[in-house]
mmCIF file of C-alpha atoms in Angstrom:
data_model
loop_
_atom_site.group_PDB
_atom_site.id
_atom_site.type_symbol
_atom_site.label_atom_id
_atom_site.label_comp_id
_atom_site.label_asym_id
_atom_site.label_seq_id
_atom_site.Cartn_x
_atom_site.Cartn_y
_atom_site.Cartn_z
ATOM 1 C CA MET A 1 66.689 -124.034 -56.084
ATOM 2 C CA SER A 2 67.032 -127.695 -55.095
ATOM 3 C CA THR A 3 70.604 -128.912 -54.698
ATOM 4 C CA ASP A 4 69.707 -132.447 -55.751
ATOM 5 C CA THR A 5 71.454 -133.463 -58.971
ATOM 6 C CA MET A 6 68.724 -135.804 -60.188
ATOM 7 C CA THR A 7 67.196 -134.584 -63.407
ATOM 8 C CA PRO A 8 63.391 -134.262 -63.510
ATOM 9 C CA PRO A 9 61.636 -136.192 -66.276
ATOM 10 C CA ALA A 10 61.577 -134.619 -69.713
ATOM 11 C CA ASP A 11 58.418 -133.572 -71.494
ATOM 12 C CA THR A 12 57.529 -136.500 -73.737
ATOM 13 C CA GLY A 13 54.023 -135.248 -74.476
ATOM 14 C CA ARG A 14 52.597 -138.164 -72.529
ATOM 15 C CA PRO A 15 49.008 -137.836 -71.249
ATOM 16 C CA THR A 16 49.040 -136.735 -67.631
ATOM 17 C CA ARG A 17 46.310 -137.595 -65.165
ATOM 18 C CA VAL A 18 45.899 -134.810 -62.615
ATOM 19 C CA LEU A 19 44.060 -136.072 -59.529
ATOM 20 C CA THR A 20 42.816 -133.543 -56.993
ATOM 21 C CA LEU A 21 42.488 -135.099 -53.522
ATOM 22 C CA ALA A 22 40.043 -132.934 -51.596
ATOM 23 C CA SER A 23 37.419 -132.774 -48.872
ATOM 24 C CA GLY A 24 35.250 -130.219 -47.195
ATOM 25 C CA SER A 25 36.543 -131.447 -43.845
ATOM 26 C CA ALA A 26 39.952 -131.620 -42.207
ATOM 27 C CA GLY A 27 41.357 -134.979 -41.109
ATOM 28 C CA SER A 28 39.878 -136.987 -43.962
ATOM 29 C CA GLY A 29 43.094 -138.819 -44.842
ATOM 30 C CA LYS A 30 44.080 -136.888 -47.980
ATOM 31 C CA SER A 31 47.823 -136.729 -47.317
ATOM 32 C CA THR A 32 48.008 -140.359 -46.196
ATOM 33 C CA LEU A 33 46.218 -141.349 -49.389
ATOM 34 C CA ALA A 34 48.369 -139.099 -51.595
ATOM 35 C CA ALA A 35 51.630 -140.475 -50.182
ATOM 36 C CA ALA A 36 50.510 -144.098 -50.461
ATOM 37 C CA LEU A 37 49.170 -143.756 -54.006
ATOM 38 C CA ALA A 38 52.256 -141.854 -55.143
ATOM 39 C CA GLU A 39 54.674 -144.377 -53.665
ATOM 40 C CA GLN A 40 52.816 -147.315 -55.136
ATOM 41 C CA ALA A 41 52.348 -145.759 -58.566
ATOM 42 C CA ALA A 42 56.092 -145.066 -58.688
ATOM 43 C CA ALA A 43 56.815 -148.626 -57.521
ATOM 44 C CA HIS A 44 54.683 -149.859 -60.423
ATOM 45 C CA GLY A 45 56.753 -147.917 -62.938
ATOM 46 C CA ARG A 46 54.715 -144.724 -63.253
ATOM 47 C CA THR A 47 56.324 -141.296 -63.183
ATOM 48 C CA VAL A 48 54.562 -139.352 -60.438
ATOM 49 C CA CYS A 49 54.550 -135.828 -59.037
ATOM 50 C CA VAL A 50 52.868 -134.793 -55.785
ATOM 51 C CA ILE A 51 52.047 -131.127 -55.274
ATOM 52 C CA GLY A 52 51.366 -130.295 -51.643
ATOM 53 C CA LEU A 53 48.938 -127.442 -51.015
ATOM 54 C CA ASP A 54 48.594 -127.674 -47.230
ATOM 55 C CA ARG A 55 50.499 -125.488 -44.800
ATOM 56 C CA GLN A 56 50.586 -128.481 -42.418
ATOM 57 C CA ARG A 57 53.118 -130.018 -44.880
ATOM 58 C CA ASP A 58 52.099 -133.603 -44.112
ATOM 59 C CA VAL A 59 52.658 -135.067 -47.564
ATOM 60 C CA SER A 60 56.071 -133.379 -47.821
ATOM 61 C CA ARG A 61 56.988 -134.953 -44.495
ATOM 62 C CA LEU A 62 55.763 -138.409 -45.535
ATOM 63 C CA LEU A 63 57.840 -138.251 -48.708
ATOM 64 C CA GLY A 64 61.110 -137.202 -47.147
ATOM 65 C CA TYR A 65 61.090 -133.484 -46.297
ATOM 66 C CA ASP A 66 60.252 -132.749 -42.679
ATOM 67 C CA ASN A 67 60.391 -128.950 -42.745
ATOM 68 C CA PRO A 68 61.028 -127.454 -46.205
ATOM 69 C CA ASP A 69 60.827 -123.895 -44.875
ATOM 70 C CA ALA A 70 63.878 -124.501 -42.678
ATOM 71 C CA ASP A 71 66.129 -125.285 -45.650
ATOM 72 C CA GLU A 72 66.877 -122.216 -47.761
ATOM 73 C CA GLU A 73 68.202 -124.459 -50.535
ATOM 74 C CA LEU A 74 64.752 -125.963 -51.052
ATOM 75 C CA ALA A 75 62.074 -124.272 -53.103
ATOM 76 C CA THR A 76 58.427 -124.548 -52.070
ATOM 77 C CA LEU A 77 55.139 -123.869 -53.803
ATOM 78 C CA ILE A 78 55.078 -120.391 -52.287
ATOM 79 C CA ASP A 79 58.381 -119.623 -54.019
ATOM 80 C CA VAL A 80 56.688 -120.527 -57.300
ATOM 81 C CA VAL A 81 53.707 -118.284 -56.506
ATOM 82 C CA ASP A 82 56.160 -115.480 -55.638
ATOM 83 C CA GLU A 83 57.940 -116.102 -58.978
ATOM 84 C CA VAL A 84 61.234 -116.841 -57.252
ATOM 85 C CA CYS A 85 61.418 -119.995 -59.373
ATOM 86 C CA THR A 86 59.337 -121.970 -61.842
ATOM 87 C CA LEU A 87 57.302 -125.043 -61.012
ATOM 88 C CA GLU A 88 59.849 -127.162 -62.869
ATOM 89 C CA GLU A 89 62.735 -125.647 -60.909
ATOM 90 C CA ALA A 90 60.950 -126.421 -57.633
ATOM 91 C CA LEU A 91 60.790 -130.177 -58.309
ATOM 92 C CA VAL A 92 62.609 -132.377 -55.794
ATOM 93 C CA PRO A 93 62.792 -136.181 -55.748
ATOM 94 C CA GLY A 94 60.737 -138.110 -53.238
ATOM 95 C CA ARG A 95 62.896 -139.902 -50.711
ATOM 96 C CA HIS A 96 62.855 -142.332 -47.809
ATOM 97 C CA SER A 97 62.882 -140.185 -44.688
ATOM 98 C CA LYS A 98 65.001 -142.655 -42.710
ATOM 99 C CA THR A 99 67.594 -143.736 -45.272
ATOM 100 C CA GLY A 100 67.610 -140.605 -47.420
ATOM 101 C CA LYS A 101 67.454 -142.741 -50.553
ATOM 102 C CA THR A 102 65.421 -141.328 -53.401
ATOM 103 C CA ILE A 103 62.244 -143.062 -54.532
ATOM 104 C CA PRO A 104 62.644 -143.696 -58.273
ATOM 105 C CA GLY A 105 59.935 -142.107 -60.384
ATOM 106 C CA LEU A 106 58.536 -139.928 -57.592
ATOM 107 C CA TRP A 107 58.858 -136.137 -57.441
ATOM 108 C CA LEU A 108 57.377 -133.385 -55.276
ATOM 109 C CA ILE A 109 56.585 -129.716 -55.139
ATOM 110 C CA LEU A 110 57.078 -128.995 -51.466
ATOM 111 C CA GLU A 111 54.655 -127.282 -49.136
ATOM 112 C CA SER A 112 55.245 -124.235 -46.981
ATOM 113 C CA ASP A 113 53.665 -122.947 -43.805
ATOM 114 C CA LYS A 114 53.268 -119.690 -45.744
ATOM 115 C CA LEU A 115 50.535 -121.252 -47.881
ATOM 116 C CA ASP A 116 47.992 -119.681 -45.561
ATOM 117 C CA SER A 117 48.952 -116.349 -47.152
ATOM 118 C CA LEU A 118 47.927 -117.509 -50.637
ATOM 119 C CA SER A 119 44.756 -115.415 -50.710
ATOM 120 C CA VAL A 120 46.687 -112.286 -49.791
ATOM 121 C CA LYS A 121 49.432 -112.948 -52.351
ATOM 122 C CA LEU A 122 46.880 -113.416 -55.127
ATOM 123 C CA ALA A 123 44.484 -110.691 -54.002
ATOM 124 C CA GLY A 124 45.072 -108.489 -57.053
ATOM 125 C CA VAL A 125 45.147 -111.275 -59.635
ATOM 126 C CA THR A 126 42.276 -111.544 -62.106
ATOM 127 C CA ALA A 127 40.410 -114.871 -61.769
ATOM 128 C CA ARG A 128 42.781 -115.808 -58.983
ATOM 129 C CA GLU A 129 41.076 -119.206 -58.598
ATOM 130 C CA MET A 130 42.918 -120.180 -61.794
ATOM 131 C CA TRP A 131 46.349 -119.730 -60.219
ATOM 132 C CA LEU A 132 47.270 -123.425 -60.328
ATOM 133 C CA HIS A 133 45.670 -123.953 -63.732
ATOM 134 C CA ARG A 134 48.090 -121.324 -65.067
ATOM 135 C CA LEU A 135 51.136 -123.006 -63.499
ATOM 136 C CA LEU A 136 50.419 -126.674 -64.130
ATOM 137 C CA PRO A 137 51.206 -126.783 -67.894
ATOM 138 C CA GLN A 138 54.896 -126.568 -66.905
ATOM 139 C CA LEU A 139 54.603 -130.166 -65.679
ATOM 140 C CA LEU A 140 52.079 -131.683 -68.073
ATOM 141 C CA GLY A 141 53.657 -134.232 -70.377
ATOM 142 C CA ARG A 142 56.466 -134.860 -67.895
ATOM 143 C CA PHE A 143 54.528 -137.155 -65.578
ATOM 144 C CA ASP A 144 52.049 -139.970 -65.917
ATOM 145 C CA ILE A 145 50.277 -138.874 -62.735
ATOM 146 C CA ILE A 146 50.133 -135.629 -60.775
ATOM 147 C CA LEU A 147 48.490 -135.744 -57.345
ATOM 148 C CA LEU A 148 47.256 -132.473 -55.823
ATOM 149 C CA ASP A 149 47.058 -132.855 -52.044
ATOM 150 C CA CYS A 150 44.622 -130.186 -50.849
ATOM 151 C CA PRO A 151 44.306 -128.625 -47.395
ATOM 152 C CA GLY A 152 41.395 -129.554 -45.166
ATOM 153 C CA ASN A 153 39.267 -126.640 -46.285
ATOM 154 C CA LEU A 154 37.755 -125.211 -49.460
ATOM 155 C CA ASP A 155 39.787 -122.016 -49.610
ATOM 156 C CA LEU A 156 41.832 -120.716 -52.532
ATOM 157 C CA GLY A 157 44.372 -123.547 -52.494
ATOM 158 C CA THR A 158 41.690 -126.198 -52.875
ATOM 159 C CA GLN A 159 39.725 -124.105 -55.363
ATOM 160 C CA GLY A 160 42.781 -123.823 -57.578
ATOM 161 C CA ALA A 161 43.295 -127.583 -57.438
ATOM 162 C CA LEU A 162 39.645 -128.322 -58.235
ATOM 163 C CA ILE A 163 39.875 -126.186 -61.366
ATOM 164 C CA ALA A 164 43.258 -127.575 -62.434
ATOM 165 C CA GLY A 165 42.533 -131.282 -61.893
ATOM 166 C CA THR A 166 41.366 -133.699 -64.566
ATOM 167 C CA GLU A 167 39.845 -135.977 -61.896
ATOM 168 C CA ILE A 168 38.502 -135.117 -58.443
ATOM 169 C CA VAL A 169 38.900 -137.563 -55.572
ATOM 170 C CA GLY A 170 36.643 -137.000 -52.571
ATOM 171 C CA CYS A 171 38.307 -138.218 -49.376
ATOM 172 C CA THR A 172 36.210 -139.176 -46.377
ATOM 173 C CA LYS A 173 35.895 -141.461 -43.379
ATOM 174 C CA SER A 174 32.978 -143.425 -41.984
ATOM 175 C CA GLN A 175 32.210 -140.555 -39.608
ATOM 176 C CA GLU A 176 29.531 -137.901 -39.870
ATOM 177 C CA LYS A 177 31.804 -134.842 -40.003
ATOM 178 C CA GLU A 178 33.921 -136.210 -42.855
ATOM 179 C CA ALA A 179 30.861 -137.516 -44.725
ATOM 180 C CA ARG A 180 29.280 -134.053 -44.546
ATOM 181 C CA GLY A 181 32.518 -132.751 -45.998
ATOM 182 C CA LEU A 182 31.688 -134.520 -49.256
ATOM 183 C CA THR A 183 28.493 -132.487 -49.580
ATOM 184 C CA ALA A 184 30.393 -129.263 -48.943
ATOM 185 C CA LEU A 185 32.957 -130.311 -51.551
ATOM 186 C CA GLU A 186 30.240 -131.030 -54.122
ATOM 187 C CA ASP A 187 28.669 -127.623 -53.463
ATOM 188 C CA LYS A 188 32.016 -125.912 -54.042
ATOM 189 C CA ILE A 189 32.604 -127.867 -57.258
ATOM 190 C CA ALA A 190 29.160 -126.880 -58.556
ATOM 191 C CA HIS A 191 29.778 -123.227 -57.677
ATOM 192 C CA LEU A 192 33.192 -123.133 -59.386
ATOM 193 C CA HIS A 193 31.941 -125.035 -62.419
ATOM 194 C CA LYS A 194 29.504 -122.224 -63.222
ATOM 195 C CA SER A 195 32.470 -119.908 -63.819
ATOM 196 C CA PHE A 196 35.185 -122.291 -64.973
ATOM 197 C CA GLY A 197 33.360 -125.171 -66.621
ATOM 198 C CA PHE A 198 34.094 -123.684 -70.052
ATOM 199 C CA MET A 199 37.771 -124.486 -69.412
ATOM 200 C CA GLY A 200 37.047 -128.146 -68.900
ATOM 201 C CA MET A 201 36.772 -128.119 -65.112
ATOM 202 C CA ARG A 202 35.093 -131.236 -63.773
ATOM 203 C CA ASP A 203 31.429 -130.866 -62.778
ATOM 204 C CA GLY A 204 31.461 -133.497 -60.043
ATOM 205 C CA LEU A 205 33.411 -136.131 -58.170
ATOM 206 C CA ASP A 206 35.158 -138.890 -60.098
ATOM 207 C CA TRP A 207 36.210 -141.069 -57.157
ATOM 208 C CA ILE A 208 35.473 -141.348 -53.447
ATOM 209 C CA VAL A 209 37.879 -143.062 -51.075
ATOM 210 C CA ILE A 210 36.812 -144.037 -47.558
ATOM 211 C CA GLY A 211 39.796 -144.126 -45.234
ATOM 212 C CA GLU A 212 40.221 -145.319 -41.664
ATOM 213 C CA GLY A 213 36.895 -147.121 -41.628
ATOM 214 C CA VAL A 214 35.901 -149.003 -38.492
ATOM 215 C CA THR A 215 36.974 -152.623 -38.097
ATOM 216 C CA GLY A 216 34.443 -154.055 -35.676
ATOM 217 C CA ILE A 217 30.850 -153.662 -34.546
ATOM 218 C CA SER A 218 32.099 -152.677 -31.094
ATOM 219 C CA GLN A 219 33.269 -149.396 -32.586
ATOM 220 C CA GLY A 220 29.712 -148.378 -33.210
ATOM 221 C CA LYS A 221 26.939 -149.287 -35.591
ATOM 222 C CA VAL A 222 26.570 -145.625 -36.511
ATOM 223 C CA TYR A 223 29.924 -145.684 -38.311
ATOM 224 C CA PHE A 224 28.909 -148.648 -40.434
ATOM 225 C CA ASP A 225 25.612 -146.894 -41.161
ATOM 226 C CA ILE A 226 27.425 -143.770 -42.365
ATOM 227 C CA GLU A 227 29.694 -145.846 -44.603
ATOM 228 C CA ARG A 228 26.641 -147.622 -46.008
ATOM 229 C CA GLN A 229 24.927 -144.292 -46.639
ATOM 230 C CA VAL A 230 27.972 -142.967 -48.495
ATOM 231 C CA ARG A 231 28.036 -146.066 -50.705
ATOM 232 C CA GLU A 232 24.311 -145.863 -51.367
ATOM 233 C CA ALA A 233 24.498 -142.157 -52.200
ATOM 234 C CA TYR A 234 27.514 -142.323 -54.495
ATOM 235 C CA GLY A 235 27.354 -145.851 -55.892
ATOM 236 C CA ASP A 236 30.177 -146.789 -58.236
ATOM 237 C CA LEU A 237 32.106 -143.612 -57.441
ATOM 238 C CA VAL A 238 33.119 -145.168 -54.115
ATOM 239 C CA VAL A 239 36.368 -147.044 -54.550
ATOM 240 C CA GLU A 240 36.784 -150.525 -53.120
ATOM 241 C CA PRO A 241 38.014 -151.383 -50.592
ATOM 242 C CA THR A 242 37.410 -149.174 -47.583
ATOM 243 C CA ILE A 243 40.726 -148.618 -45.839
ATOM 244 C CA ARG A 244 40.074 -149.965 -42.377
ATOM 245 C CA ASP A 245 41.401 -148.455 -39.183
ATOM 246 C CA ASP A 246 44.928 -149.797 -38.690
ATOM 247 C CA VAL A 247 47.486 -148.868 -36.030
ATOM 248 C CA LYS A 248 50.182 -148.973 -38.716
ATOM 249 C CA VAL A 249 48.792 -145.803 -40.291
ATOM 250 C CA PRO A 250 49.568 -143.512 -37.309
ATOM 251 C CA GLU A 251 52.799 -145.460 -36.780
ATOM 252 C CA SER A 252 53.861 -144.741 -40.346
ATOM 253 C CA TYR A 253 52.974 -141.073 -39.900
ATOM 254 C CA SER A 254 55.189 -140.924 -36.806
ATOM 255 C CA ALA A 255 57.946 -142.569 -38.840
ATOM 256 C CA SER A 256 57.446 -139.993 -41.645
ATOM 257 C CA LEU A 257 56.803 -142.674 -44.255
ATOM 258 C CA PRO A 258 53.900 -143.747 -46.476
ATOM 259 C CA VAL A 259 52.297 -146.773 -44.866
ATOM 260 C CA THR A 260 52.947 -148.712 -48.090
ATOM 261 C CA LEU A 261 56.669 -148.157 -47.532
ATOM 262 C CA TYR A 262 56.640 -148.400 -43.733
ATOM 263 C CA ASN A 263 54.990 -151.823 -43.625
ATOM 264 C CA PRO A 264 53.801 -153.027 -47.037
ATOM 265 C CA LYS A 265 52.281 -156.223 -45.629
ATOM 266 C CA THR A 266 49.915 -154.546 -43.206
ATOM 267 C CA GLU A 267 46.173 -154.509 -43.885
ATOM 268 C CA ALA A 268 46.039 -150.760 -44.533
ATOM 269 C CA ALA A 269 48.979 -150.842 -46.955
ATOM 270 C CA THR A 270 47.378 -153.695 -48.878
ATOM 271 C CA ALA A 271 44.118 -151.738 -49.050
ATOM 272 C CA TYR A 272 45.859 -148.624 -50.413
ATOM 273 C CA VAL A 273 47.490 -150.749 -53.121
ATOM 274 C CA LYS A 274 44.067 -152.101 -54.115
ATOM 275 C CA VAL A 275 42.598 -148.588 -54.143
ATOM 276 C CA GLY A 276 45.300 -147.462 -56.574
ATOM 277 C CA LYS A 277 44.536 -150.409 -58.829
ATOM 278 C CA ALA A 278 40.809 -149.712 -58.680
ATOM 279 C CA MET A 279 41.531 -146.143 -59.773
ATOM 280 C CA LYS A 280 43.579 -147.565 -62.664
ATOM 281 C CA LEU A 281 46.740 -145.764 -61.579
ATOM 282 C CA TYR A 282 48.656 -148.987 -62.218
ATOM 283 C CA ASP A 283 47.987 -152.627 -63.041
#
């Protein structure tokens, strides 16, 4: 359904890492992380696909598509669920929201504000939690990396991504609400694994990324304490470095660009690049 003439990557049988970016709390920086990692992985020569699962459509906006629902020529994930098109047919190239230029190596499956109806649409489907697991093979072998950007809850969209992913990334901040979200996420993973572990579903978190951490003691010792507690609880799962609070992050969001593209020299952008390297997404 996309009118773009760029051809999606062919299936070469390459191994595809499928990273599910999730949290049990909204506002944990998942979309900011997904956009930054995707842009940087593509810049380092990887072939990347981002699948947005959030009706807020933040990652679609950051990668060049402000309101996919308003353009009838664009397919969204809901169109795939409704069998209007295939996952492959819904692929669109990532692009710079200001210049319109495509980002080489970066592709998306766009979000829709109708994603909140996912549970209703799949109500009569057997083992409906497997909905994304059933679709994803259409893209495996075509990309080096697929990033699943989950909504800020643990509903059917996130459950599907947890089952379909080969690695689970817990996203949090150095704040109590977001840190508690990790516990809720772990509980949901454990619950799903009882039913879907036989398919190879992960039984726990593989990575934890702390975003928008505090930058100074004046912002409150409690925040540093929470960050310390997260690192003590999860050890080597916590990726270095913490992405510190940086005004360029909300600025880049307002500009509809990944912070790594908006201002690659800023502290936050540099931190996101290091996070991607620590996760071995690129060298």
